[in-house]
Amino acid sequence: KVFQGDLAGTSVVEMIGWMDKQSASGGYVAMERFTGSVAGRSGSFVLQHASTMDRGTPAQQITVVPGSGTGELQGLRGSMTIDVVEKQHRCTFVCTW
């Protein structure tokens, strides 16, 4: 993935999921390593995903893995939500140090 804005950089994701298209229900789990900058601070961190879809209604849990921050991102804590708008993924990342 490529991120632009206050969260700028790239990531690599390992993901496994299942989806039933008829009922629009399913789920996925993933680990994602981000490298870049957050609000001008550079380094990397890992996000853990555990999300479901129940008849088209998403429930997301995407969090920074504690202790995974490197460089200027050491001590980073946070969470992310992903919204799909016109087939584009829009991420909202909330974090603290």
Short mmCIF file of N, CA and C in Angstrom, two decimals:
data_model
loop_
_atom_site.label_atom_id
_atom_site.label_comp_id
_atom_site.label_asym_id
_atom_site.label_seq_id
_atom_site.Cartn_x
_atom_site.Cartn_y
_atom_site.Cartn_z
N LYS A 1 0.84 -1.18 0.00
CA LYS A 1 0.00 0.00 0.00
C LYS A 1 0.88 1.24 0.00
N VAL A 2 0.33 2.33 -0.50
CA VAL A 2 0.99 3.62 -0.47
C VAL A 2 0.07 4.58 0.28
N PHE A 3 0.64 5.31 1.26
CA PHE A 3 -0.12 6.26 2.06
C PHE A 3 0.37 7.67 1.78
N GLN A 4 -0.57 8.63 1.74
CA GLN A 4 -0.24 10.04 1.53
C GLN A 4 -0.96 10.86 2.57
N GLY A 5 -0.37 11.96 2.98
CA GLY A 5 -0.96 12.83 3.99
C GLY A 5 -0.12 12.81 5.25
N ASP A 6 -0.76 13.00 6.42
CA ASP A 6 -0.03 12.96 7.69
C ASP A 6 0.58 11.59 7.94
N LEU A 7 -0.01 10.55 7.37
CA LEU A 7 0.53 9.19 7.38
C LEU A 7 1.07 8.96 5.97
N ALA A 8 2.40 9.05 5.81
CA ALA A 8 3.00 8.99 4.48
C ALA A 8 4.05 7.89 4.44
N GLY A 9 3.90 6.98 3.49
CA GLY A 9 4.86 5.89 3.36
C GLY A 9 4.27 4.71 2.63
N THR A 10 4.83 3.55 2.89
CA THR A 10 4.37 2.32 2.25
C THR A 10 4.19 1.23 3.30
N SER A 11 3.45 0.20 2.92
CA SER A 11 3.30 -0.94 3.82
C SER A 11 3.23 -2.23 3.02
N VAL A 12 3.52 -3.31 3.73
CA VAL A 12 3.41 -4.66 3.19
C VAL A 12 2.45 -5.41 4.11
N VAL A 13 1.50 -6.15 3.53
CA VAL A 13 0.45 -6.81 4.30
C VAL A 13 0.43 -8.30 4.02
N GLU A 14 0.29 -9.10 5.08
CA GLU A 14 0.00 -10.53 4.97
C GLU A 14 -1.41 -10.70 5.49
N MET A 15 -2.32 -11.24 4.65
CA MET A 15 -3.74 -11.27 4.99
C MET A 15 -4.35 -12.61 4.61
N ILE A 16 -5.33 -13.04 5.40
CA ILE A 16 -6.15 -14.19 5.05
C ILE A 16 -7.60 -13.83 5.36
N GLY A 17 -8.49 -14.23 4.48
CA GLY A 17 -9.89 -13.86 4.68
C GLY A 17 -10.84 -14.83 4.02
N TRP A 18 -12.10 -14.64 4.31
CA TRP A 18 -13.17 -15.44 3.73
C TRP A 18 -14.37 -14.52 3.52
N MET A 19 -15.10 -14.71 2.40
CA MET A 19 -16.25 -13.87 2.09
C MET A 19 -17.32 -14.69 1.40
N ASP A 20 -18.57 -14.53 1.83
CA ASP A 20 -19.73 -15.11 1.15
C ASP A 20 -20.44 -13.97 0.43
N LYS A 21 -20.27 -13.91 -0.88
CA LYS A 21 -20.82 -12.81 -1.66
C LYS A 21 -22.34 -12.73 -1.59
N GLN A 22 -23.02 -13.89 -1.49
CA GLN A 22 -24.48 -13.87 -1.44
C GLN A 22 -25.01 -13.14 -0.21
N SER A 23 -24.39 -13.37 0.93
CA SER A 23 -24.88 -12.72 2.16
C SER A 23 -24.08 -11.46 2.51
N ALA A 24 -23.05 -11.15 1.72
CA ALA A 24 -22.17 -10.01 2.00
C ALA A 24 -21.61 -10.09 3.42
N SER A 25 -21.20 -11.31 3.81
CA SER A 25 -20.66 -11.55 5.14
C SER A 25 -19.31 -12.24 5.03
N GLY A 26 -18.42 -11.94 5.95
CA GLY A 26 -17.10 -12.57 5.94
C GLY A 26 -16.20 -11.94 6.97
N GLY A 27 -14.91 -12.21 6.81
CA GLY A 27 -13.94 -11.65 7.74
C GLY A 27 -12.53 -11.81 7.23
N TYR A 28 -11.62 -11.08 7.86
CA TYR A 28 -10.20 -11.23 7.53
C TYR A 28 -9.35 -10.89 8.75
N VAL A 29 -8.15 -11.44 8.76
CA VAL A 29 -7.12 -11.07 9.72
C VAL A 29 -5.87 -10.73 8.91
N ALA A 30 -5.05 -9.83 9.45
CA ALA A 30 -3.85 -9.42 8.71
C ALA A 30 -2.84 -8.78 9.66
N MET A 31 -1.58 -8.83 9.22
CA MET A 31 -0.50 -8.10 9.86
C MET A 31 0.10 -7.20 8.78
N GLU A 32 0.32 -5.92 9.11
CA GLU A 32 0.77 -4.93 8.13
C GLU A 32 1.93 -4.13 8.70
N ARG A 33 3.06 -4.13 8.02
CA ARG A 33 4.22 -3.34 8.46
C ARG A 33 4.30 -2.06 7.64
N PHE A 34 4.14 -0.94 8.33
CA PHE A 34 4.19 0.39 7.72
C PHE A 34 5.59 0.97 7.91
N THR A 35 6.14 1.58 6.86
CA THR A 35 7.42 2.30 6.93
C THR A 35 7.22 3.66 6.30
N GLY A 36 7.57 4.70 7.04
CA GLY A 36 7.40 6.06 6.53
C GLY A 36 7.38 7.06 7.65
N SER A 37 6.41 7.98 7.61
CA SER A 37 6.32 9.00 8.64
C SER A 37 4.88 9.21 9.09
N VAL A 38 4.77 9.62 10.35
CA VAL A 38 3.49 9.99 10.95
C VAL A 38 3.67 11.39 11.51
N ALA A 39 2.93 12.34 10.96
CA ALA A 39 3.03 13.74 11.40
C ALA A 39 4.48 14.21 11.42
N GLY A 40 5.25 13.82 10.41
CA GLY A 40 6.63 14.27 10.28
C GLY A 40 7.66 13.46 11.03
N ARG A 41 7.25 12.46 11.81
CA ARG A 41 8.19 11.58 12.53
C ARG A 41 8.38 10.31 11.72
N SER A 42 9.63 9.90 11.51
CA SER A 42 9.88 8.75 10.64
C SER A 42 10.21 7.49 11.43
N GLY A 43 9.92 6.35 10.80
CA GLY A 43 10.18 5.04 11.38
C GLY A 43 9.24 4.01 10.79
N SER A 44 8.96 2.98 11.56
CA SER A 44 8.03 1.95 11.11
C SER A 44 7.23 1.44 12.31
N PHE A 45 6.14 0.74 12.02
CA PHE A 45 5.33 0.08 13.05
C PHE A 45 4.48 -0.98 12.38
N VAL A 46 3.87 -1.83 13.20
CA VAL A 46 3.03 -2.92 12.70
C VAL A 46 1.59 -2.70 13.13
N LEU A 47 0.67 -2.89 12.18
CA LEU A 47 -0.77 -2.86 12.44
C LEU A 47 -1.31 -4.29 12.44
N GLN A 48 -2.19 -4.58 13.38
CA GLN A 48 -2.89 -5.87 13.42
C GLN A 48 -4.35 -5.64 13.06
N HIS A 49 -4.84 -6.38 12.06
CA HIS A 49 -6.23 -6.26 11.60
C HIS A 49 -7.04 -7.48 12.05
N ALA A 50 -8.26 -7.26 12.48
CA ALA A 50 -9.22 -8.33 12.75
C ALA A 50 -10.60 -7.73 12.46
N SER A 51 -11.11 -7.96 11.26
CA SER A 51 -12.33 -7.28 10.83
C SER A 51 -13.35 -8.26 10.26
N THR A 52 -14.62 -7.90 10.38
CA THR A 52 -15.71 -8.72 9.85
C THR A 52 -16.67 -7.86 9.05
N MET A 53 -17.51 -8.55 8.26
CA MET A 53 -18.60 -7.93 7.52
C MET A 53 -19.82 -8.80 7.77
N ASP A 54 -20.89 -8.20 8.29
CA ASP A 54 -22.13 -8.93 8.58
C ASP A 54 -23.24 -8.34 7.73
N ARG A 55 -23.56 -9.04 6.63
CA ARG A 55 -24.59 -8.59 5.69
C ARG A 55 -24.35 -7.16 5.23
N GLY A 56 -23.08 -6.88 4.91
CA GLY A 56 -22.71 -5.58 4.38
C GLY A 56 -22.31 -4.55 5.41
N THR A 57 -22.44 -4.87 6.70
CA THR A 57 -22.07 -3.93 7.75
C THR A 57 -20.70 -4.30 8.31
N PRO A 58 -19.70 -3.42 8.13
CA PRO A 58 -18.35 -3.74 8.60
C PRO A 58 -18.16 -3.48 10.09
N ALA A 59 -17.30 -4.29 10.70
CA ALA A 59 -16.83 -4.07 12.06
C ALA A 59 -15.32 -4.23 12.01
N GLN A 60 -14.59 -3.17 12.33
CA GLN A 60 -13.14 -3.18 12.19
C GLN A 60 -12.44 -3.06 13.54
N GLN A 61 -11.33 -3.78 13.64
CA GLN A 61 -10.41 -3.59 14.75
C GLN A 61 -9.01 -3.62 14.15
N ILE A 62 -8.44 -2.44 13.98
CA ILE A 62 -7.10 -2.31 13.40
C ILE A 62 -6.29 -1.48 14.39
N THR A 63 -5.28 -2.10 15.00
CA THR A 63 -4.52 -1.42 16.05
C THR A 63 -3.02 -1.55 15.83
N VAL A 64 -2.29 -0.57 16.34
CA VAL A 64 -0.83 -0.63 16.34
C VAL A 64 -0.41 -1.69 17.36
N VAL A 65 0.45 -2.61 16.94
CA VAL A 65 0.96 -3.64 17.84
C VAL A 65 1.89 -2.96 18.86
N PRO A 66 1.60 -3.10 20.16
CA PRO A 66 2.44 -2.44 21.17
C PRO A 66 3.90 -2.85 21.04
N GLY A 67 4.79 -1.86 21.15
CA GLY A 67 6.22 -2.11 21.08
C GLY A 67 6.78 -2.26 19.69
N SER A 68 5.95 -2.13 18.64
CA SER A 68 6.43 -2.36 17.27
C SER A 68 7.03 -1.13 16.62
N GLY A 69 6.91 0.05 17.23
CA GLY A 69 7.42 1.27 16.63
C GLY A 69 8.94 1.33 16.64
N THR A 70 9.51 1.85 15.54
CA THR A 70 10.96 2.02 15.44
C THR A 70 11.27 3.48 15.13
N GLY A 71 12.55 3.86 15.29
CA GLY A 71 12.96 5.22 14.98
C GLY A 71 12.18 6.22 15.81
N GLU A 72 11.73 7.29 15.16
CA GLU A 72 10.96 8.33 15.84
C GLU A 72 9.53 7.89 16.16
N LEU A 73 9.16 6.68 15.76
CA LEU A 73 7.81 6.16 16.04
C LEU A 73 7.81 5.19 17.22
N GLN A 74 8.91 5.09 17.95
CA GLN A 74 8.95 4.27 19.15
C GLN A 74 7.91 4.78 20.15
N GLY A 75 7.20 3.87 20.77
CA GLY A 75 6.17 4.24 21.74
C GLY A 75 4.83 4.58 21.12
N LEU A 76 4.73 4.53 19.80
CA LEU A 76 3.48 4.86 19.10
C LEU A 76 2.37 3.89 19.52
N ARG A 77 1.19 4.46 19.77
CA ARG A 77 -0.02 3.67 20.03
C ARG A 77 -1.10 4.26 19.13
N GLY A 78 -2.01 3.42 18.65
CA GLY A 78 -3.05 3.98 17.81
C GLY A 78 -3.96 2.95 17.19
N SER A 79 -4.89 3.47 16.40
CA SER A 79 -5.85 2.62 15.70
C SER A 79 -6.19 3.25 14.36
N MET A 80 -6.72 2.41 13.47
CA MET A 80 -7.05 2.85 12.12
C MET A 80 -8.44 2.35 11.75
N THR A 81 -9.15 3.15 10.97
CA THR A 81 -10.36 2.68 10.31
C THR A 81 -10.17 2.88 8.81
N ILE A 82 -10.80 1.99 8.05
CA ILE A 82 -10.72 2.05 6.59
C ILE A 82 -12.14 2.16 6.05
N ASP A 83 -12.39 3.18 5.26
CA ASP A 83 -13.67 3.35 4.58
C ASP A 83 -13.43 3.24 3.09
N VAL A 84 -14.29 2.51 2.39
CA VAL A 84 -14.19 2.39 0.94
C VAL A 84 -15.19 3.37 0.33
N VAL A 85 -14.65 4.36 -0.40
CA VAL A 85 -15.47 5.39 -1.04
C VAL A 85 -15.16 5.37 -2.52
N GLU A 86 -16.17 5.05 -3.33
CA GLU A 86 -16.01 4.96 -4.78
C GLU A 86 -14.80 4.09 -5.15
N LYS A 87 -14.73 2.91 -4.53
CA LYS A 87 -13.69 1.91 -4.76
C LYS A 87 -12.29 2.36 -4.34
N GLN A 88 -12.19 3.45 -3.58
CA GLN A 88 -10.93 3.95 -3.04
C GLN A 88 -10.93 3.72 -1.53
N HIS A 89 -9.80 3.23 -0.99
CA HIS A 89 -9.66 3.04 0.44
C HIS A 89 -9.22 4.37 1.08
N ARG A 90 -9.99 4.83 2.07
CA ARG A 90 -9.68 6.05 2.82
C ARG A 90 -9.40 5.63 4.25
N CYS A 91 -8.21 5.94 4.74
CA CYS A 91 -7.80 5.52 6.08
C CYS A 91 -7.83 6.70 7.03
N THR A 92 -8.34 6.46 8.24
CA THR A 92 -8.28 7.42 9.33
C THR A 92 -7.42 6.79 10.41
N PHE A 93 -6.32 7.47 10.77
CA PHE A 93 -5.36 6.94 11.74
C PHE A 93 -5.33 7.89 12.92
N VAL A 94 -5.59 7.35 14.11
CA VAL A 94 -5.56 8.13 15.35
C VAL A 94 -4.45 7.55 16.20
N CYS A 95 -3.52 8.42 16.66
CA CYS A 95 -2.39 7.89 17.42
C CYS A 95 -1.93 8.83 18.52
N THR A 96 -1.17 8.27 19.45
CA THR A 96 -0.52 9.03 20.53
C THR A 96 0.87 8.42 20.74
N TRP A 97 1.71 9.15 21.47
CA TRP A 97 3.02 8.63 21.86
C TRP A 97 3.09 8.51 23.34
#
